[in-house]
Amino acid sequence: MSSRDLDVAATLRNRLPGGLVVTDPDVVASYARDQSRFTESGLPLAVLMPRSTAEVALCMKTLHELGVAVVARGAGSGLSGAANADAGSAVLSLHRMDEILELDVADRIAVVQPGVITSTLRAAAEEAGLFYPPDPGSVEQCTVGGNAATNAGGMCCVKYGVTGDFVIGLEIVLADGRVMRTGRRTVKGVAGYDLVRLFVGSEGTLGVITEITVRLVPAPAPRHTLVASFATLRAAGEVVSDITGAGLTPSLLEILDRTTVQAVDQLARMGLGDEVAALLLIQGDDRDAATLLDRVERVCGERGAVDVARSADPAEADQLLEARRLALPALERLGDWLLDDVAVPRSRIVDLIAAVEEISQRLGIVIGVFGHAGDGNLHPTVIFDAADPESTTTARAAFDEMTRAALELGGTVTGEHGVGRLKREWLARELDPTALAVHAAIKSALDPYGRLNPGAVLEISNRD
Ligand SMILES: Cc1cc2nc3c(=O)[nH]c(=O)nc-3n(C[C@H](O)[C@H](O)[C@H](O)COP(=O)(O)OP(=O)(O)OC[C@H]3O[C@@H](n4cnc5c(N)ncnc54)[C@H](O)[C@@H]3O)c2cc1C
């Protein structure tokens, strides 16, 4: 750490309340990165751990006065390097702000601090007879603040939408420490620009979220689950297109390819079957879920499903979903991994699958495919050997080719994980020059000195 960093850390310790500034080298190092690969990071000079909005405001004001860059952090479960620190920056961890402040059954809203773990909010809503749908695969570790800042998706999106569809109000601490409230707690409300939408998905580059008001929905009916296996990945993709094309709305529609199924089986011994080339997991949570799954089962049959199993038992359903949640941890065990996150219009999912298969075969590299097929959002995961330069180069090439393929199919370079540091160059390819200039203008208005998470989303040089 440079002498300038040591001086700034000492100043922060002097000026901020006791216990708020952490400079223990091991702790600081553990806050330097999220869970992404191939993203740059540096050692922060300190980790700030505020307990209230007032403390966040004080931290931000102090950092502003000292001219120090700051990276807000939830649980660090991100996969795009969005929460990575830069050398000499401060990390602002919101994990101590973990209270559910209000859960109003009549208004069907919850007001939470940003460090609330997503599964905790879901459990609290369930206890109150309501439902908070957003359920990223990391639901047991990620925070509602991190979800709002990345506009996280999950398995529910095919029916319910993403985190942003549930966030209706925010409290934000701006770059200079001013506190702003925006949004509402009413069902409707159109006063002013929709700043909630602007901050949702802004990845800590526009302000720090210190309170989130989310809407809740009535508890769903007991879920019915169907699992179908296929002899080819493409046949499974065709079923996905058929289901959405027929106007059917399952509450979950996930896909796992052969590599992923076998990896999950090796990890959890679920008996998923060696001969399976692709697995679809499909759920319905309406009162007529059984009828929905009847129709889905017919579609699977028409597309030559090898096997179809159904269950109305919640425990069995949870077990099957566990297979999907284990996809990434299981693939991690096969070697080094580089996970992509691309989305295409639902009608193009078969083309995306074909493109990934072609890239995998041509480059001779293993790519495990899993994801939220019902949203057209896949996470093709390249398995490689980081110790072998050639393998690493091929992995990067496969990643780039898959991302390009998604764009060419009318899709997007990131369906849910965000731009972070991993896809910064790709954002510039997806947006037109005018849209990119508007992004830069908004960033400049809210963060004129470029100190909020400067390495993420946009290529913007520090303006000090
Ligand atoms: C196993 C696994 C499965 C996953 N599955 C999914 C999935 O299904 N869907 C999905 O969308 N993602 C998924 N993710 C990625 C990740 O969990 C999400 O991006 C999640 O929203 C990050 O939350 P976090 O609290 O860990 O935020 P962090 O990783 O700490 O931060 C993410 C970004 O949000 C910013 N940020 C965090 N808190 C605040 C705040 N209070 N104010 C302002 N900015 C803030 C950070 O600066 C950073 O830019 C998965 C990750 C893993 C490891």
Short mmCIF file of C-alpha atoms and ligand atoms in Angstrom, two decimals:
data_model
loop_
_atom_site.label_atom_id
_atom_site.label_comp_id
_atom_site.label_asym_id
_atom_site.label_seq_id
_atom_site.Cartn_x
_atom_site.Cartn_y
_atom_site.Cartn_z
CA MET A 1 0.00 0.00 0.00
CA SER A 2 1.40 3.43 -0.89
CA SER A 3 2.22 6.04 1.74
CA ARG A 4 -0.62 8.20 0.36
CA ASP A 5 -3.04 5.27 0.99
CA LEU A 6 -1.71 4.81 4.53
CA ASP A 7 -2.18 8.54 5.21
CA VAL A 8 -5.73 8.52 3.85
CA ALA A 9 -6.60 5.42 5.89
CA ALA A 10 -5.28 7.15 9.04
CA THR A 11 -7.33 10.26 8.25
CA LEU A 12 -10.45 8.14 7.76
CA ARG A 13 -9.86 6.45 11.13
CA ASN A 14 -9.52 9.87 12.78
CA ARG A 15 -12.54 11.45 11.16
CA LEU A 16 -15.06 8.60 11.20
CA PRO A 17 -16.71 6.97 14.26
CA GLY A 18 -14.94 4.06 15.99
CA GLY A 19 -15.39 0.61 14.48
CA LEU A 20 -16.45 2.00 11.12
CA VAL A 21 -13.08 1.95 9.37
CA VAL A 22 -11.37 -1.43 8.95
CA THR A 23 -7.74 -1.52 7.80
CA ASP A 24 -6.67 -5.02 8.89
CA PRO A 25 -4.76 -6.21 5.78
CA ASP A 26 -6.40 -9.66 5.64
CA VAL A 27 -9.90 -8.24 5.97
CA VAL A 28 -9.20 -5.50 3.44
CA ALA A 29 -7.79 -8.04 0.96
CA SER A 30 -10.94 -10.17 1.31
CA TYR A 31 -13.02 -7.19 0.11
CA ALA A 32 -10.95 -6.56 -3.02
CA ARG A 33 -12.94 -8.73 -5.43
CA ASP A 34 -16.30 -10.27 -6.19
CA GLN A 35 -16.66 -13.81 -7.59
CA SER A 36 -15.90 -12.96 -11.23
CA ARG A 37 -12.95 -14.19 -13.30
CA PHE A 38 -10.77 -12.19 -15.73
CA THR A 39 -11.57 -8.86 -14.08
CA GLU A 40 -9.01 -6.41 -12.77
CA SER A 41 -8.94 -5.36 -9.11
CA GLY A 42 -6.63 -3.63 -6.66
CA LEU A 43 -6.11 -3.44 -2.95
CA PRO A 44 -8.46 -0.92 -1.30
CA LEU A 45 -6.97 1.32 1.37
CA ALA A 46 -9.79 0.58 3.83
CA VAL A 47 -13.19 -1.03 4.18
CA LEU A 48 -15.90 1.19 5.67
CA MET A 49 -18.74 -0.62 7.44
CA PRO A 50 -21.53 1.87 8.22
CA ARG A 51 -24.59 0.92 10.30
CA SER A 52 -27.03 3.65 9.21
CA THR A 53 -27.85 6.06 6.41
CA ALA A 54 -26.35 8.86 8.49
CA GLU A 55 -23.07 6.93 8.71
CA VAL A 56 -23.10 6.21 4.95
CA ALA A 57 -23.67 9.94 4.34
CA LEU A 58 -20.77 10.79 6.65
CA CYS A 59 -18.50 8.26 4.89
CA MET A 60 -19.41 9.62 1.47
CA LYS A 61 -18.95 13.26 2.51
CA THR A 62 -15.55 12.45 4.01
CA LEU A 63 -14.40 10.46 0.97
CA HIS A 64 -15.63 13.27 -1.26
CA GLU A 65 -13.59 15.81 0.69
CA LEU A 66 -10.51 13.58 0.57
CA GLY A 67 -10.98 12.85 -3.15
CA VAL A 68 -11.09 9.06 -2.64
CA ALA A 69 -12.91 6.69 -5.00
CA VAL A 70 -15.47 4.35 -3.43
CA VAL A 71 -16.92 0.96 -4.34
CA ALA A 72 -20.22 0.06 -2.66
CA ARG A 73 -20.48 -3.62 -1.79
CA GLY A 74 -23.26 -5.98 -0.80
CA ALA A 75 -22.23 -9.62 -0.41
CA GLY A 76 -19.63 -9.59 -3.20
CA SER A 77 -21.44 -12.43 -4.99
CA GLY A 78 -21.34 -10.56 -8.30
CA LEU A 79 -19.99 -12.28 -11.41
CA SER A 80 -18.93 -9.28 -13.49
CA GLY A 81 -16.30 -7.59 -11.31
CA ALA A 82 -18.75 -4.78 -10.50
CA ALA A 83 -17.79 -4.82 -6.80
CA ASN A 84 -14.04 -5.12 -7.42
CA ALA A 85 -11.97 -2.42 -5.75
CA ASP A 86 -9.28 -0.38 -7.44
CA ALA A 87 -5.95 0.22 -5.69
CA GLY A 88 -6.29 3.20 -3.37
CA SER A 89 -10.09 3.21 -3.36
CA ALA A 90 -12.29 2.59 -0.32
CA VAL A 91 -14.84 -0.21 -0.17
CA LEU A 92 -18.15 0.73 1.44
CA SER A 93 -19.72 -2.50 2.67
CA LEU A 94 -23.42 -2.32 3.44
CA HIS A 95 -23.60 -5.71 5.19
CA ARG A 96 -24.27 -4.24 8.64
CA MET A 97 -27.40 -2.46 7.39
CA ASP A 98 -29.45 -5.64 7.38
CA GLU A 99 -32.82 -4.80 8.89
CA ILE A 100 -36.25 -5.30 7.41
CA LEU A 101 -37.67 -1.93 8.50
CA GLU A 102 -41.30 -2.57 7.59
CA LEU A 103 -43.47 -5.25 6.05
CA ASP A 104 -46.95 -3.91 5.37
CA VAL A 105 -49.45 -6.58 4.43
CA ALA A 106 -52.28 -4.17 3.52
CA ASP A 107 -50.07 -2.08 1.22
CA ARG A 108 -48.14 -5.18 0.10
CA ILE A 109 -44.75 -3.56 0.46
CA ALA A 110 -41.56 -4.09 2.40
CA VAL A 111 -38.99 -1.44 3.27
CA VAL A 112 -35.52 -2.86 3.80
CA GLN A 113 -31.95 -1.81 4.39
CA PRO A 114 -29.56 -2.76 1.57
CA GLY A 115 -27.67 -5.46 3.47
CA VAL A 116 -30.72 -7.69 3.97
CA ILE A 117 -29.99 -11.11 2.46
CA THR A 118 -32.48 -11.80 -0.33
CA SER A 119 -33.62 -15.16 1.08
CA THR A 120 -34.34 -13.43 4.43
CA LEU A 121 -36.71 -11.01 2.74
CA ARG A 122 -38.36 -13.84 0.83
CA ALA A 123 -38.85 -15.80 4.07
CA ALA A 124 -40.30 -12.76 5.87
CA ALA A 125 -42.73 -12.13 3.02
CA GLU A 126 -43.78 -15.78 3.06
CA GLU A 127 -44.41 -15.66 6.80
CA ALA A 128 -46.72 -12.71 6.19
CA GLY A 129 -48.61 -14.70 3.52
CA LEU A 130 -47.02 -12.75 0.67
CA PHE A 131 -44.32 -13.37 -1.94
CA TYR A 132 -41.15 -11.52 -2.95
CA PRO A 133 -40.28 -13.27 -6.23
CA PRO A 134 -36.68 -12.21 -7.12
CA ASP A 135 -34.54 -15.32 -6.57
CA PRO A 136 -31.04 -15.19 -8.02
CA GLY A 137 -29.12 -18.46 -7.77
CA SER A 138 -27.13 -16.74 -5.01
CA VAL A 139 -30.32 -15.98 -3.04
CA GLU A 140 -28.85 -17.28 0.24
CA GLN A 141 -25.83 -14.94 0.09
CA CYS A 142 -26.63 -11.88 -2.04
CA THR A 143 -28.23 -8.72 -0.67
CA VAL A 144 -31.32 -6.82 -1.71
CA GLY A 145 -29.10 -3.73 -2.17
CA GLY A 146 -26.78 -5.66 -4.49
CA ASN A 147 -29.80 -7.05 -6.36
CA ALA A 148 -31.23 -3.56 -6.84
CA ALA A 149 -27.82 -2.21 -7.91
CA THR A 150 -27.44 -4.98 -10.52
CA ASN A 151 -31.14 -5.35 -11.35
CA ALA A 152 -30.66 -9.03 -10.62
CA GLY A 153 -32.75 -11.71 -12.23
CA GLY A 154 -33.19 -15.31 -11.20
CA MET A 155 -35.42 -18.24 -11.90
CA CYS A 156 -38.72 -16.43 -11.37
CA CYS A 157 -38.26 -13.89 -14.15
CA VAL A 158 -40.04 -15.84 -16.85
CA LYS A 159 -43.29 -15.07 -15.03
CA TYR A 160 -42.57 -12.33 -12.49
CA GLY A 161 -39.79 -10.20 -13.98
CA VAL A 162 -36.49 -8.98 -12.53
CA THR A 163 -35.63 -7.16 -9.28
CA GLY A 164 -36.33 -3.78 -10.89
CA ASP A 165 -39.93 -4.81 -11.45
CA PHE A 166 -40.37 -4.92 -7.67
CA VAL A 167 -38.37 -1.87 -6.54
CA ILE A 168 -40.68 1.13 -6.20
CA GLY A 169 -38.76 3.43 -3.89
CA LEU A 170 -35.15 4.13 -2.96
CA GLU A 171 -33.11 6.15 -0.54
CA ILE A 172 -29.75 7.05 -2.07
CA VAL A 173 -26.64 8.71 -0.71
CA LEU A 174 -25.06 10.76 -3.48
CA ALA A 175 -21.35 11.10 -4.24
CA ASP A 176 -20.96 14.17 -2.02
CA GLY A 177 -22.90 12.71 0.91
CA ARG A 178 -26.31 14.28 0.26
CA VAL A 179 -29.26 11.97 0.94
CA MET A 180 -32.05 11.65 -1.62
CA ARG A 181 -35.36 9.79 -1.53
CA THR A 182 -37.07 8.86 -4.76
CA GLY A 183 -40.01 6.71 -5.83
CA ARG A 184 -43.09 5.87 -3.84
CA ARG A 185 -44.94 3.40 -1.67
CA THR A 186 -48.20 3.65 -3.58
CA VAL A 187 -49.43 1.27 -6.26
CA LYS A 188 -49.27 4.08 -8.80
CA GLY A 189 -47.23 7.29 -8.97
CA VAL A 190 -45.79 9.25 -11.88
CA ALA A 191 -44.45 12.40 -10.23
CA GLY A 192 -41.18 13.43 -11.82
CA TYR A 193 -38.60 11.41 -13.72
CA ASP A 194 -38.42 7.74 -12.82
CA LEU A 195 -35.15 7.98 -10.92
CA VAL A 196 -35.78 4.61 -9.29
CA ARG A 197 -35.34 2.99 -12.71
CA LEU A 198 -32.18 5.01 -13.25
CA PHE A 199 -30.52 3.85 -10.05
CA VAL A 200 -31.68 0.24 -10.38
CA GLY A 201 -28.93 -1.54 -12.30
CA SER A 202 -26.47 1.36 -11.98
CA GLU A 203 -23.91 -0.91 -10.25
CA GLY A 204 -22.82 1.59 -7.62
CA THR A 205 -21.73 4.14 -10.24
CA LEU A 206 -24.38 6.78 -9.51
CA GLY A 207 -24.98 6.61 -5.75
CA VAL A 208 -25.20 4.31 -2.73
CA ILE A 209 -28.56 2.66 -2.06
CA THR A 210 -29.37 2.85 1.65
CA GLU A 211 -33.05 1.85 1.70
CA ILE A 212 -35.26 -0.04 -0.73
CA THR A 213 -39.05 -0.18 -0.90
CA VAL A 214 -40.23 -3.27 -2.77
CA ARG A 215 -43.68 -4.40 -3.72
CA LEU A 216 -44.84 -7.84 -2.69
CA VAL A 217 -47.40 -10.04 -4.41
CA PRO A 218 -49.93 -12.57 -3.13
CA ALA A 219 -48.46 -15.95 -2.24
CA PRO A 220 -48.54 -18.32 -5.22
CA ALA A 221 -50.50 -21.57 -5.30
CA PRO A 222 -48.54 -24.77 -4.49
CA ARG A 223 -46.03 -25.38 -7.27
CA HIS A 224 -46.19 -28.21 -9.77
CA THR A 225 -42.88 -29.26 -11.29
CA LEU A 226 -41.97 -31.08 -14.50
CA VAL A 227 -38.55 -32.37 -15.47
CA ALA A 228 -37.94 -33.43 -19.04
CA SER A 229 -34.79 -34.89 -20.52
CA PHE A 230 -33.77 -34.73 -24.17
CA ALA A 231 -31.34 -36.45 -26.52
CA THR A 232 -30.08 -33.11 -27.86
CA LEU A 233 -29.69 -29.66 -26.41
CA ARG A 234 -31.35 -28.23 -29.44
CA ALA A 235 -34.55 -30.27 -28.89
CA ALA A 236 -34.77 -28.82 -25.38
CA GLY A 237 -34.31 -25.32 -26.83
CA GLU A 238 -37.11 -25.97 -29.31
CA VAL A 239 -39.45 -26.91 -26.43
CA VAL A 240 -38.62 -23.59 -24.77
CA SER A 241 -39.56 -21.69 -27.92
CA ASP A 242 -42.73 -23.76 -28.31
CA ILE A 243 -43.81 -23.06 -24.72
CA THR A 244 -43.35 -19.31 -24.92
CA GLY A 245 -44.70 -19.24 -28.48
CA ALA A 246 -47.89 -20.97 -27.30
CA GLY A 247 -48.46 -18.21 -24.74
CA LEU A 248 -47.89 -20.54 -21.79
CA THR A 249 -46.47 -18.86 -18.67
CA PRO A 250 -44.63 -21.19 -16.34
CA SER A 251 -43.15 -19.64 -13.20
CA LEU A 252 -39.79 -21.23 -13.95
CA LEU A 253 -38.21 -22.58 -17.13
CA GLU A 254 -34.56 -23.56 -16.71
CA ILE A 255 -32.16 -25.54 -18.88
CA LEU A 256 -29.07 -27.63 -18.11
CA ASP A 257 -26.91 -29.30 -20.75
CA ARG A 258 -25.08 -32.63 -20.54
CA THR A 259 -21.84 -31.18 -19.13
CA THR A 260 -23.76 -29.36 -16.39
CA VAL A 261 -26.02 -32.32 -15.56
CA GLN A 262 -23.03 -34.64 -15.21
CA ALA A 263 -21.14 -32.11 -13.09
CA VAL A 264 -24.15 -31.70 -10.78
CA ASP A 265 -24.50 -35.46 -10.54
CA GLN A 266 -20.84 -35.86 -9.64
CA LEU A 267 -21.23 -33.23 -6.93
CA ALA A 268 -24.57 -34.24 -5.43
CA ARG A 269 -25.24 -37.82 -6.63
CA MET A 270 -28.77 -36.99 -7.72
CA GLY A 271 -29.06 -39.84 -10.19
CA LEU A 272 -29.83 -37.50 -13.07
CA GLY A 273 -28.60 -39.97 -15.68
CA ASP A 274 -25.44 -40.19 -17.80
CA GLU A 275 -27.29 -40.38 -21.10
CA VAL A 276 -29.14 -37.06 -20.68
CA ALA A 277 -28.04 -34.43 -23.25
CA ALA A 278 -30.28 -31.72 -21.83
CA LEU A 279 -32.68 -31.24 -18.97
CA LEU A 280 -35.55 -28.78 -18.70
CA LEU A 281 -36.97 -27.84 -15.31
CA ILE A 282 -40.40 -26.30 -15.56
CA GLN A 283 -42.76 -25.10 -12.83
CA GLY A 284 -46.21 -23.65 -12.64
CA ASP A 285 -47.49 -21.84 -9.56
CA ASP A 286 -51.02 -20.82 -10.61
CA ARG A 287 -54.11 -22.62 -9.41
CA ASP A 288 -54.29 -24.34 -12.80
CA ALA A 289 -50.61 -25.38 -12.75
CA ALA A 290 -51.56 -29.00 -13.42
CA THR A 291 -53.32 -28.01 -16.67
CA LEU A 292 -50.35 -25.87 -17.68
CA LEU A 293 -47.99 -28.79 -17.15
CA ASP A 294 -50.32 -31.09 -19.14
CA ARG A 295 -49.81 -28.80 -22.10
CA VAL A 296 -46.06 -28.53 -21.46
CA GLU A 297 -45.81 -32.32 -21.27
CA ARG A 298 -47.54 -32.62 -24.65
CA VAL A 299 -45.03 -30.18 -26.18
CA CYS A 300 -42.14 -32.15 -24.68
CA GLY A 301 -43.59 -35.36 -26.18
CA GLU A 302 -43.93 -33.76 -29.62
CA ARG A 303 -40.26 -32.74 -29.50
CA GLY A 304 -39.15 -36.26 -28.61
CA ALA A 305 -38.46 -35.94 -24.88
CA VAL A 306 -36.65 -39.05 -23.65
CA ASP A 307 -38.22 -38.90 -20.23
CA VAL A 308 -40.75 -36.69 -18.44
CA ALA A 309 -41.40 -36.73 -14.69
CA ARG A 310 -43.86 -34.61 -12.73
CA SER A 311 -44.39 -33.81 -9.10
CA ALA A 312 -46.76 -31.71 -7.02
CA ASP A 313 -44.68 -32.34 -3.91
CA PRO A 314 -42.88 -29.15 -2.74
CA ALA A 315 -40.01 -31.13 -1.14
CA GLU A 316 -39.36 -32.96 -4.42
CA ALA A 317 -39.56 -29.70 -6.31
CA ASP A 318 -36.99 -28.11 -4.00
CA GLN A 319 -34.68 -31.08 -4.57
CA LEU A 320 -34.94 -30.65 -8.34
CA LEU A 321 -34.30 -26.94 -8.10
CA GLU A 322 -31.25 -27.73 -6.03
CA ALA A 323 -29.81 -29.36 -9.15
CA ARG A 324 -30.16 -26.05 -10.94
CA ARG A 325 -28.72 -24.04 -8.04
CA LEU A 326 -25.72 -26.36 -7.97
CA ALA A 327 -24.95 -25.76 -11.67
CA LEU A 328 -22.19 -23.21 -11.15
CA PRO A 329 -20.61 -24.77 -8.04
CA ALA A 330 -20.61 -28.11 -9.90
CA LEU A 331 -19.01 -26.70 -13.06
CA GLU A 332 -16.39 -24.93 -10.91
CA ARG A 333 -15.13 -28.38 -9.90
CA LEU A 334 -14.31 -29.31 -13.52
CA GLY A 335 -11.50 -26.76 -13.81
CA ASP A 336 -11.06 -23.05 -14.19
CA TRP A 337 -14.21 -21.42 -15.49
CA LEU A 338 -15.32 -18.32 -17.31
CA LEU A 339 -19.04 -17.75 -17.12
CA ASP A 340 -20.91 -15.75 -19.71
CA ASP A 341 -24.33 -14.15 -19.27
CA VAL A 342 -26.07 -13.42 -22.53
CA ALA A 343 -29.71 -13.03 -23.46
CA VAL A 344 -31.53 -13.18 -26.76
CA PRO A 345 -35.17 -12.73 -27.74
CA ARG A 346 -36.93 -15.90 -26.60
CA SER A 347 -37.64 -16.89 -30.20
CA ARG A 348 -33.85 -17.02 -30.85
CA ILE A 349 -32.88 -19.33 -27.95
CA VAL A 350 -32.39 -22.29 -30.30
CA ASP A 351 -30.04 -20.18 -32.45
CA LEU A 352 -28.04 -19.16 -29.37
CA ILE A 353 -27.72 -22.77 -28.28
CA ALA A 354 -26.61 -23.74 -31.80
CA ALA A 355 -24.03 -20.92 -31.81
CA VAL A 356 -22.58 -22.04 -28.46
CA GLU A 357 -22.40 -25.68 -29.63
CA GLU A 358 -20.65 -24.60 -32.84
CA ILE A 359 -18.12 -22.43 -30.93
CA SER A 360 -17.42 -25.24 -28.46
CA GLN A 361 -16.79 -27.77 -31.24
CA ARG A 362 -14.75 -25.45 -33.46
CA LEU A 363 -12.49 -24.25 -30.65
CA GLY A 364 -12.32 -27.69 -29.04
CA ILE A 365 -13.20 -26.41 -25.59
CA VAL A 366 -15.78 -27.59 -23.04
CA ILE A 367 -18.67 -25.20 -22.50
CA GLY A 368 -21.32 -26.09 -19.90
CA VAL A 369 -24.66 -24.50 -20.75
CA PHE A 370 -27.29 -23.69 -18.16
CA GLY A 371 -29.60 -20.80 -17.51
CA HIS A 372 -32.95 -19.16 -17.53
CA ALA A 373 -34.06 -20.53 -20.89
CA GLY A 374 -37.57 -19.11 -20.54
CA ASP A 375 -36.07 -15.61 -20.52
CA GLY A 376 -33.71 -16.35 -23.43
CA ASN A 377 -30.91 -15.90 -20.86
CA LEU A 378 -28.11 -18.47 -20.84
CA HIS A 379 -24.90 -18.79 -18.83
CA PRO A 380 -22.57 -20.74 -21.14
CA THR A 381 -19.55 -21.50 -18.92
CA VAL A 382 -16.19 -22.17 -20.51
CA ILE A 383 -14.06 -24.75 -18.67
CA PHE A 384 -10.33 -24.34 -19.18
CA ASP A 385 -6.90 -24.58 -17.58
CA ALA A 386 -5.65 -21.21 -16.34
CA ALA A 387 -2.11 -22.61 -16.03
CA ASP A 388 -2.04 -23.23 -19.78
CA PRO A 389 -1.76 -19.98 -21.81
CA GLU A 390 -3.21 -21.59 -24.92
CA SER A 391 -6.25 -22.89 -23.04
CA THR A 392 -6.73 -19.45 -21.48
CA THR A 393 -6.57 -17.71 -24.85
CA THR A 394 -9.10 -20.16 -26.28
CA ALA A 395 -11.42 -19.59 -23.31
CA ARG A 396 -11.33 -15.84 -23.86
CA ALA A 397 -11.96 -16.33 -27.57
CA ALA A 398 -14.97 -18.56 -26.85
CA PHE A 399 -16.34 -16.01 -24.38
CA ASP A 400 -16.00 -13.19 -26.92
CA GLU A 401 -17.56 -15.23 -29.69
CA MET A 402 -20.57 -16.18 -27.54
CA THR A 403 -21.12 -12.58 -26.51
CA ARG A 404 -20.87 -11.45 -30.12
CA ALA A 405 -23.31 -14.17 -31.19
CA ALA A 406 -25.88 -12.92 -28.67
CA LEU A 407 -25.60 -9.38 -30.04
CA GLU A 408 -25.93 -10.63 -33.61
CA LEU A 409 -29.09 -12.51 -32.65
CA GLY A 410 -30.66 -9.25 -31.49
CA GLY A 411 -29.80 -9.90 -27.84
CA THR A 412 -27.80 -8.24 -25.14
CA VAL A 413 -24.28 -8.69 -23.73
CA THR A 414 -25.63 -9.17 -20.22
CA GLY A 415 -29.03 -10.53 -19.24
CA GLU A 416 -28.66 -10.12 -15.48
CA HIS A 417 -25.10 -10.13 -14.10
CA GLY A 418 -24.36 -6.59 -15.20
CA VAL A 419 -21.58 -4.91 -17.11
CA GLY A 420 -19.18 -4.47 -14.22
CA ARG A 421 -15.59 -4.63 -15.36
CA LEU A 422 -16.04 -7.81 -17.40
CA LYS A 423 -18.31 -6.40 -20.12
CA ARG A 424 -17.32 -2.72 -20.20
CA GLU A 425 -16.01 -2.90 -23.76
CA TRP A 426 -19.04 -4.89 -24.80
CA LEU A 427 -21.42 -2.20 -23.51
CA ALA A 428 -19.84 0.22 -25.95
CA ARG A 429 -20.59 -2.26 -28.74
CA GLU A 430 -24.21 -2.77 -27.69
CA LEU A 431 -25.17 0.89 -27.24
CA ASP A 432 -25.29 3.37 -30.08
CA PRO A 433 -22.97 6.41 -29.76
CA THR A 434 -25.82 8.71 -28.72
CA ALA A 435 -27.02 6.34 -25.99
CA LEU A 436 -23.44 6.03 -24.79
CA ALA A 437 -23.11 9.83 -24.66
CA VAL A 438 -26.34 10.05 -22.62
CA HIS A 439 -24.93 7.46 -20.21
CA ALA A 440 -21.77 9.56 -19.84
CA ALA A 441 -23.80 12.75 -19.29
CA ILE A 442 -25.87 11.12 -16.52
CA LYS A 443 -22.73 9.76 -14.88
CA SER A 444 -21.10 13.17 -15.05
CA ALA A 445 -24.17 14.91 -13.54
CA LEU A 446 -24.30 12.57 -10.55
CA ASP A 447 -20.60 11.84 -10.13
CA PRO A 448 -18.74 14.83 -11.57
CA TYR A 449 -15.35 13.67 -10.25
CA GLY A 450 -15.76 10.06 -11.41
CA ARG A 451 -15.23 8.56 -7.97
CA LEU A 452 -18.19 6.18 -7.69
CA ASN A 453 -17.02 2.73 -8.72
CA PRO A 454 -14.86 4.26 -11.45
CA GLY A 455 -13.80 0.96 -13.04
CA ALA A 456 -17.33 -0.31 -13.65
CA VAL A 457 -19.79 0.02 -16.53
CA LEU A 458 -18.35 2.99 -18.44
CA GLU A 459 -14.82 3.83 -19.54
CA ILE A 460 -14.62 7.15 -17.73
CA SER A 461 -11.37 8.66 -16.62
CA ASN A 462 -11.10 10.17 -13.16
CA ARG A 463 -11.74 13.89 -13.50
CA ASP A 464 -9.73 15.12 -10.54
C1 LIG B 1 -23.76 -19.08 -7.42
C2 LIG B 1 -24.21 -17.76 -7.96
C3 LIG B 1 -25.44 -17.69 -8.61
C4 LIG B 1 -25.90 -16.47 -9.12
N1 LIG B 1 -27.12 -16.42 -9.73
C5 LIG B 1 -27.58 -15.25 -10.20
C6 LIG B 1 -28.86 -15.19 -10.84
O1 LIG B 1 -29.58 -16.18 -10.95
N2 LIG B 1 -29.28 -13.99 -11.29
C7 LIG B 1 -28.51 -12.86 -11.16
O2 LIG B 1 -28.95 -11.78 -11.59
N3 LIG B 1 -27.30 -12.89 -10.57
C8 LIG B 1 -26.81 -14.05 -10.08
N4 LIG B 1 -25.58 -14.08 -9.49
C9 LIG B 1 -24.77 -12.86 -9.41
C10 LIG B 1 -24.95 -12.03 -8.11
O3 LIG B 1 -25.35 -12.85 -7.03
C11 LIG B 1 -25.93 -10.87 -8.32
O4 LIG B 1 -25.39 -9.95 -9.23
C12 LIG B 1 -26.32 -10.14 -7.04
O5 LIG B 1 -27.32 -9.19 -7.35
C13 LIG B 1 -25.14 -9.42 -6.37
O6 LIG B 1 -25.54 -9.05 -5.05
P1 LIG B 1 -24.45 -8.73 -3.94
O7 LIG B 1 -25.17 -8.31 -2.72
O8 LIG B 1 -23.52 -9.86 -3.79
O9 LIG B 1 -23.72 -7.47 -4.60
P2 LIG B 1 -22.17 -7.24 -4.86
O10 LIG B 1 -21.61 -8.33 -5.69
O11 LIG B 1 -21.50 -6.90 -3.60
O12 LIG B 1 -22.25 -5.91 -5.75
C14 LIG B 1 -22.79 -5.94 -7.05
C15 LIG B 1 -22.85 -4.51 -7.61
O13 LIG B 1 -23.80 -3.76 -6.87
C16 LIG B 1 -23.18 -2.62 -6.27
N5 LIG B 1 -23.81 -2.45 -4.96
C17 LIG B 1 -23.98 -3.39 -4.00
N6 LIG B 1 -24.67 -2.87 -2.97
C18 LIG B 1 -24.94 -1.58 -3.30
C19 LIG B 1 -25.63 -0.52 -2.66
N7 LIG B 1 -26.20 -0.68 -1.48
N8 LIG B 1 -25.70 0.68 -3.30
C20 LIG B 1 -25.15 0.86 -4.51
N9 LIG B 1 -24.50 -0.10 -5.17
C21 LIG B 1 -24.39 -1.30 -4.57
C22 LIG B 1 -21.70 -2.93 -6.23
O14 LIG B 1 -20.92 -1.73 -6.27
C23 LIG B 1 -21.55 -3.73 -7.50
O15 LIG B 1 -21.48 -2.83 -8.59
C24 LIG B 1 -25.09 -15.29 -8.97
C25 LIG B 1 -23.86 -15.36 -8.32
C26 LIG B 1 -23.42 -16.58 -7.82
C27 LIG B 1 -22.10 -16.62 -7.10
#
